[in-house]
Coordinates of C-alpha atoms and ligand atoms in Angstrom, one line a residue:
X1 CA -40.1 -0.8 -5.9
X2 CA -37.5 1.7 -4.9
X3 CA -38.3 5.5 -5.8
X4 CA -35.7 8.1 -5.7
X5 CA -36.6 8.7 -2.1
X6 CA -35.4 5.6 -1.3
X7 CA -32.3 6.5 -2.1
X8 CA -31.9 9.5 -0.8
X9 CA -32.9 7.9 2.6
X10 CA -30.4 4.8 1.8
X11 CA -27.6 7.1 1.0
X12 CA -28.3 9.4 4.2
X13 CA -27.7 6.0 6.2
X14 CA -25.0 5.4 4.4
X15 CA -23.3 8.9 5.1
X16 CA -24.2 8.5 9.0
X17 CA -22.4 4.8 9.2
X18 CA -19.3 6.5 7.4
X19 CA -19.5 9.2 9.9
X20 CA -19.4 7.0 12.3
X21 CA -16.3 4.3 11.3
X22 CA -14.0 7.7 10.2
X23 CA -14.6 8.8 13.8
X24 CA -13.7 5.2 15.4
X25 CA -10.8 4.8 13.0
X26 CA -9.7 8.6 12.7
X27 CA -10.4 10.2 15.7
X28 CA -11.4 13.5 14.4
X29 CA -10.5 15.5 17.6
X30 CA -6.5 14.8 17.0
X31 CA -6.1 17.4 14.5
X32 CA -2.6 16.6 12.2
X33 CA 0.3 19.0 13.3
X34 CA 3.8 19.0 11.8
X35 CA 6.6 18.9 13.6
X36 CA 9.6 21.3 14.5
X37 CA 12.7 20.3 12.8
X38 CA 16.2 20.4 14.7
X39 CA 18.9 22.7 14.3
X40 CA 21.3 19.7 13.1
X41 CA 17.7 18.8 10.3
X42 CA 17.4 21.9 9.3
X43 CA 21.5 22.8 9.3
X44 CA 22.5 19.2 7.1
X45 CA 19.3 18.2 5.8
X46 CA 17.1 21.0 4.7
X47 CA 20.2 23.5 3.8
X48 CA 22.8 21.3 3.4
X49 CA 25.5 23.3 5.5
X50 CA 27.8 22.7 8.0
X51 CA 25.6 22.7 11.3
X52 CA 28.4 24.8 13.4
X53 CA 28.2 27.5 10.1
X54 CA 24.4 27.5 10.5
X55 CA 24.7 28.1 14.0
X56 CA 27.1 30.8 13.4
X57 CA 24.8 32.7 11.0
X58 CA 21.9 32.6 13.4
X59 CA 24.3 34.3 16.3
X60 CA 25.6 36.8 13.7
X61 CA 22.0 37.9 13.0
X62 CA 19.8 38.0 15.6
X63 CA 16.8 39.7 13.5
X64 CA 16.5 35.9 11.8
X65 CA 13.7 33.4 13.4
X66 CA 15.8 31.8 16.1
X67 CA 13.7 28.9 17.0
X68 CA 12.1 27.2 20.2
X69 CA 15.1 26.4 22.6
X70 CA 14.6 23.0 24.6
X71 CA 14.9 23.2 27.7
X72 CA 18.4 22.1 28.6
X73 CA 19.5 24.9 26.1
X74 CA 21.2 22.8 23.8
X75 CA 19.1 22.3 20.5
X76 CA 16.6 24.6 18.4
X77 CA 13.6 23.4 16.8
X78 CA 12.4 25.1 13.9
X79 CA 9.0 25.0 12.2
X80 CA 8.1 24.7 8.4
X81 CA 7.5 28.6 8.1
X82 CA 10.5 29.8 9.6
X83 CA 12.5 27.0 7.5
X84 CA 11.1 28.9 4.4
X85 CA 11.6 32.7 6.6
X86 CA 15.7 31.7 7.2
X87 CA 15.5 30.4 3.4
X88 CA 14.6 33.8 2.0
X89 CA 16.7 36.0 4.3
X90 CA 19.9 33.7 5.1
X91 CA 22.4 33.8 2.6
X92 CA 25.5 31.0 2.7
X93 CA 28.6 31.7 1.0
X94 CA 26.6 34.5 -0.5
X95 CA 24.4 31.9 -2.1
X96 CA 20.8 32.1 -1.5
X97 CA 19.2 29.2 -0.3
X98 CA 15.9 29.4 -2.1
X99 CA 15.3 26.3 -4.6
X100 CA 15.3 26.9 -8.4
X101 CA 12.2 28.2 -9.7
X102 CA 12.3 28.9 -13.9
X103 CA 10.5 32.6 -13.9
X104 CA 7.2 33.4 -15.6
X105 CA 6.7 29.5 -16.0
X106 CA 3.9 27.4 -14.5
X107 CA 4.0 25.2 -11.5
X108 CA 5.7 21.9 -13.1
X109 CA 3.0 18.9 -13.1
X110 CA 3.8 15.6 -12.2
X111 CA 1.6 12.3 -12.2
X112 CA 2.2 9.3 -9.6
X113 CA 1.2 6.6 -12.2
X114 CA 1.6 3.0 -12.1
X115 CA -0.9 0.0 -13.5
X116 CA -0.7 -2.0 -10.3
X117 CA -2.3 -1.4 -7.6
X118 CA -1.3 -1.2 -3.7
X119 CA 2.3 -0.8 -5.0
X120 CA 3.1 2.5 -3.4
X121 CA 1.7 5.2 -5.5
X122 CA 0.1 7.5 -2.5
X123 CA 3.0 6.8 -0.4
X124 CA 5.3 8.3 -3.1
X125 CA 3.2 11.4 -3.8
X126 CA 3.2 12.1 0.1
X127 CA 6.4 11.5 0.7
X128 CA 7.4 13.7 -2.9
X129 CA 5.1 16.6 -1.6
X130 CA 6.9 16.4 1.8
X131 CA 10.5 16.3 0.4
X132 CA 9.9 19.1 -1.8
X133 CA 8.1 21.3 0.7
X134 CA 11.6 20.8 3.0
X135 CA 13.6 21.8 -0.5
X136 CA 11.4 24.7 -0.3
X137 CA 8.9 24.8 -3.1
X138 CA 5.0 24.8 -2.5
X139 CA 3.1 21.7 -3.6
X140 CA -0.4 21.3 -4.7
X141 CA -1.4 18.1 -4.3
X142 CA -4.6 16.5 -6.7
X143 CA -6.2 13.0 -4.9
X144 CA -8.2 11.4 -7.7
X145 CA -8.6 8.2 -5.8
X146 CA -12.2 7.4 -4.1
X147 CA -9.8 5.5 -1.5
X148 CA -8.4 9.2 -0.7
X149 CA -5.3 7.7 1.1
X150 CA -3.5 10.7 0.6
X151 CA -5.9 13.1 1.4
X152 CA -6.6 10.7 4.9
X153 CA -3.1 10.9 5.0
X154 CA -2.9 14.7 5.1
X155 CA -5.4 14.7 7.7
X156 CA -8.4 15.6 5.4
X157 CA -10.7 13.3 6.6
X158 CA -14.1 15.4 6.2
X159 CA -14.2 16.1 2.6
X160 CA -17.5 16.8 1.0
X161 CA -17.4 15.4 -2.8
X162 CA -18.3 18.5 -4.2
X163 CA -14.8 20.1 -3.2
X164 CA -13.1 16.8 -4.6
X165 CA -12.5 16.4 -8.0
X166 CA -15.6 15.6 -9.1
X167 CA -16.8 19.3 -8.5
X168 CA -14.4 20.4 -10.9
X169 CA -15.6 18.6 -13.4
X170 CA -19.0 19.0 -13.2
X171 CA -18.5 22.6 -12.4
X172 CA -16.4 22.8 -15.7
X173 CA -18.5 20.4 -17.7
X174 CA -22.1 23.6 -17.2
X175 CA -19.0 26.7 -17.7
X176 CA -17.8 24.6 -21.0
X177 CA -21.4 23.2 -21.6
X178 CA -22.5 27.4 -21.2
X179 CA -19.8 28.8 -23.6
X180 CA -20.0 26.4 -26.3
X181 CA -23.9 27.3 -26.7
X182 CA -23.0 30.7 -26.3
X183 CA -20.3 30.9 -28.6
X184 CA -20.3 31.8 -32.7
X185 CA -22.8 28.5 -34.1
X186 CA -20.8 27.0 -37.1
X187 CA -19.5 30.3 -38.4
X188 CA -17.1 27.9 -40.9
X189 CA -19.3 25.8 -42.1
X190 CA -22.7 27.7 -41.8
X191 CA -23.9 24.7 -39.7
X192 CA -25.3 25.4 -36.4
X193 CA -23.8 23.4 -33.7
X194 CA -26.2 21.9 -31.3
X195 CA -26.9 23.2 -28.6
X196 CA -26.2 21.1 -25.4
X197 CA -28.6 20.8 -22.6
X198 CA -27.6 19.8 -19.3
X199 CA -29.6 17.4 -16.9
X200 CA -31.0 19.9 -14.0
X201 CA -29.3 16.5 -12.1
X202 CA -26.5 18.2 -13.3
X203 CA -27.0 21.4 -12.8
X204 CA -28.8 21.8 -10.0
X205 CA -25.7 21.4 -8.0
X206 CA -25.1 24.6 -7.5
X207 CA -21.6 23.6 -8.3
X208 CA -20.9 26.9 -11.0
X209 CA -21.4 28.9 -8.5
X210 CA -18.0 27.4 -6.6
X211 CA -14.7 29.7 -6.8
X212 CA -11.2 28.2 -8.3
X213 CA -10.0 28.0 -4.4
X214 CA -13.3 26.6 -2.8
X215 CA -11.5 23.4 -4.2
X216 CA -8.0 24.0 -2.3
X217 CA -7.5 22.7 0.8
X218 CA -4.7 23.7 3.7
X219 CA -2.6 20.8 5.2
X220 CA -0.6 20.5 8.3
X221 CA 2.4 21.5 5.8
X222 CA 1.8 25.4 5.0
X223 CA 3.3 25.2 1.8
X224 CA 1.3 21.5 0.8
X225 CA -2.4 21.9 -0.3
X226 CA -4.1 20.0 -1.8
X227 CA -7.5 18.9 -4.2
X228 CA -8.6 16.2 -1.3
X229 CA -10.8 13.2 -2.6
X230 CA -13.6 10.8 -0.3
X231 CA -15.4 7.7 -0.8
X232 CA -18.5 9.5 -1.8
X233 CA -16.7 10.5 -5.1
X234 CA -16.3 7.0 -6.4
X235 CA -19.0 7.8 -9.0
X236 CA -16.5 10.0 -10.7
X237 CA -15.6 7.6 -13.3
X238 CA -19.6 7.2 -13.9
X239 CA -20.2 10.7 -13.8
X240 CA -17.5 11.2 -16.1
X241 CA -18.5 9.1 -18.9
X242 CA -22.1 10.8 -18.7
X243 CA -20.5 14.1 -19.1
X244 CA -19.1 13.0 -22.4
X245 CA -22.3 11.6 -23.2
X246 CA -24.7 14.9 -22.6
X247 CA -21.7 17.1 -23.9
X248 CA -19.1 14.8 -26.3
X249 CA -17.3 17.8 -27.1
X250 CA -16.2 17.9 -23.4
X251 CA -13.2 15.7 -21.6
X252 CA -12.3 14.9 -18.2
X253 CA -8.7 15.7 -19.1
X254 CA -9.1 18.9 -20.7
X255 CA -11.6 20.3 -17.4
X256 CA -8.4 19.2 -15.5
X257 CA -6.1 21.0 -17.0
X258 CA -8.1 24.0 -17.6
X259 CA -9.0 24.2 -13.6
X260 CA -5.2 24.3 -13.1
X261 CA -4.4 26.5 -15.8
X262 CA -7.0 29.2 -13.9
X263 CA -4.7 29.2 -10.9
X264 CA -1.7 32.1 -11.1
X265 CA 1.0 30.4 -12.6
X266 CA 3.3 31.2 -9.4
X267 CA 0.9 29.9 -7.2
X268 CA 2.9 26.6 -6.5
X269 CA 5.6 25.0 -8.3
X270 CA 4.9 21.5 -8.3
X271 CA 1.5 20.2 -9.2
X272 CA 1.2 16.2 -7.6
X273 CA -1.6 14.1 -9.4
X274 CA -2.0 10.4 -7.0
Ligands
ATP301 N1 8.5 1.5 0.5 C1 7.6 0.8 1.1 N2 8.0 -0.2 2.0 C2 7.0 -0.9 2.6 N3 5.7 -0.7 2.6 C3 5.3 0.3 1.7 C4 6.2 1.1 1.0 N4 5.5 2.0 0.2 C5 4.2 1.8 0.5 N5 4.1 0.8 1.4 C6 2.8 0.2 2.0 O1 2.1 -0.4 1.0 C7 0.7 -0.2 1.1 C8 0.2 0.4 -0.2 O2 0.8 1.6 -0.5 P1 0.0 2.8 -1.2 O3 -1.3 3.0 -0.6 O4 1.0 4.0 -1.2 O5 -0.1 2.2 -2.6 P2 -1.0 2.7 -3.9 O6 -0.2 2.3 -5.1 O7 -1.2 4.2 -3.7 O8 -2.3 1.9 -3.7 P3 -3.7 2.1 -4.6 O9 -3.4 1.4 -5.9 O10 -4.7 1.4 -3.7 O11 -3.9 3.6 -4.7 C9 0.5 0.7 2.2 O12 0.2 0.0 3.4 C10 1.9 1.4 2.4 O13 2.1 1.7 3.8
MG302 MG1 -3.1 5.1 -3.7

């Protein structure tokens, strides 16, 4: 008979043979890197102004970033961070070029949702996140897939599954679990609620312990992070339904949302759920 030992030692050979095909297929040692964009991209693309007038501001003020000049002397390249440094200091037309941003609100959240599969759902989000880091807004992306395609394609490919979503929700299923015993028992009624008691399965994660940004991750994008997801968090959906099961009071939704409410609400602006 298999003991929990067993397991552990099935699950350790398990880890090593992942280790092992991400290496093959990944190659772990070609770190992602974005690319510079070209004076004529960043000019009629990013902006959306005449190149020559572009060109002509960047002469006129030679305190702005400038660029890497190829060789031959003819084009600039431009990376993401002086994109966003000529987008708060360059004014066209006396307009500013930053993107609009309601004040005082939260980033705005958006789902990539569709009931077929293999239809083009993480290649959306990515290419979403991408598009609106170029309009110059900063993205946090959430991977909730076990396939973590867009985490893999962010070039997250060593993600432990406590930092995926799974650890937010156990992490928020013993805070919630925690204040709900703590809090005033049935003062409406005069009933006492009962009091909850988490699995030391559960527990014993040390996964309270983990700060609101253990769980974001930098991309090659400065302004894209995201909440990457692995293989080894398939069990969420499992996990999940225990959670509601030791604690029915609790829901997956609800721990979502209240992780995301607990970042600063300028943080990012747009919030990408794949
Ligand atoms: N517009 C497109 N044209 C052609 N191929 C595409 C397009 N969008 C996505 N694909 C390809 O289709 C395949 C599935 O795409 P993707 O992984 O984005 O789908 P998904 O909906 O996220 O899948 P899953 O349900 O498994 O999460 C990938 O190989 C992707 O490269
Ligand atoms: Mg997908």
């Amino acid at each position: 008979m298999f003991t929990h030992s067993d397991l552990a030692s099935l699950q350790a050979q398990s880890l090593k043979m992942q280790g092992w095909i991400r290496r093959q297929t990944f190659s772990p040692e070609n770190e992602k890197t974005l690319r510079r964009f070209s004076s004529w991209e960043v000019s009629e693309l990013v902006f959306k102004v005449n190149q020559s007038t572009f060109r002509g501001r960047l002469a006129a003020e030679p305190g702005l970033p400038a660029g890497e000049v190829e060789e031959d002397g003819r084009q600039r390249w431009f990376s993401l961070d002086e994109i966003n440094d000529l987008r708060r200091r360059m004014k066209i037309n006396r307009q500013s070029l930053m993107p609009p941003r309601p004040k005082g609100k939260r980033a705005l959240r958006a789902a990539i949702a569709n009931f077929k599969g293999g239809a083009g759902k993480s290649t959306v989000a990515l290419h979403f996140a991408h598009a609106a880091a170029l309009d110059g807004y900063r993205v946090l992306c959430v991977d909730f897939d076990p396939q973590a395609t867009l985490s893999h394609s962010m070039g997250l490919t060593d993600v432990s599954e406590e930092h995926t979503v799974w650890g937010i929700l156990a992490r928020d299923l013993i805070h919630e679990t925690d204040r709900m015993n703590a809090g005033p028992r049935g003062a409406q009624s005069g009933a006492a609620l009962p009091q909850r008691r988490l699995p030391a399965s559960i527990r014993g994660l040390g996964l309270a312990e983990l700060r609101v940004g253990d769980f974001l991750k930098s991309t090659a994008w400065s302004t894209i992070d995201i909440i990457p997801s692995c293989a080894n968090a398939a069990f969420v959906e499992f996990a999940s339904a225990q959670y509601r099961h030791v604690n029915p009071e609790w829901s997956f939704f609800a721990a979502v949302s209240r992780y995301l409410d607990a970042l600063p609400d300028d943080a990012y602006d747009l919030i990408i759920f794949d």
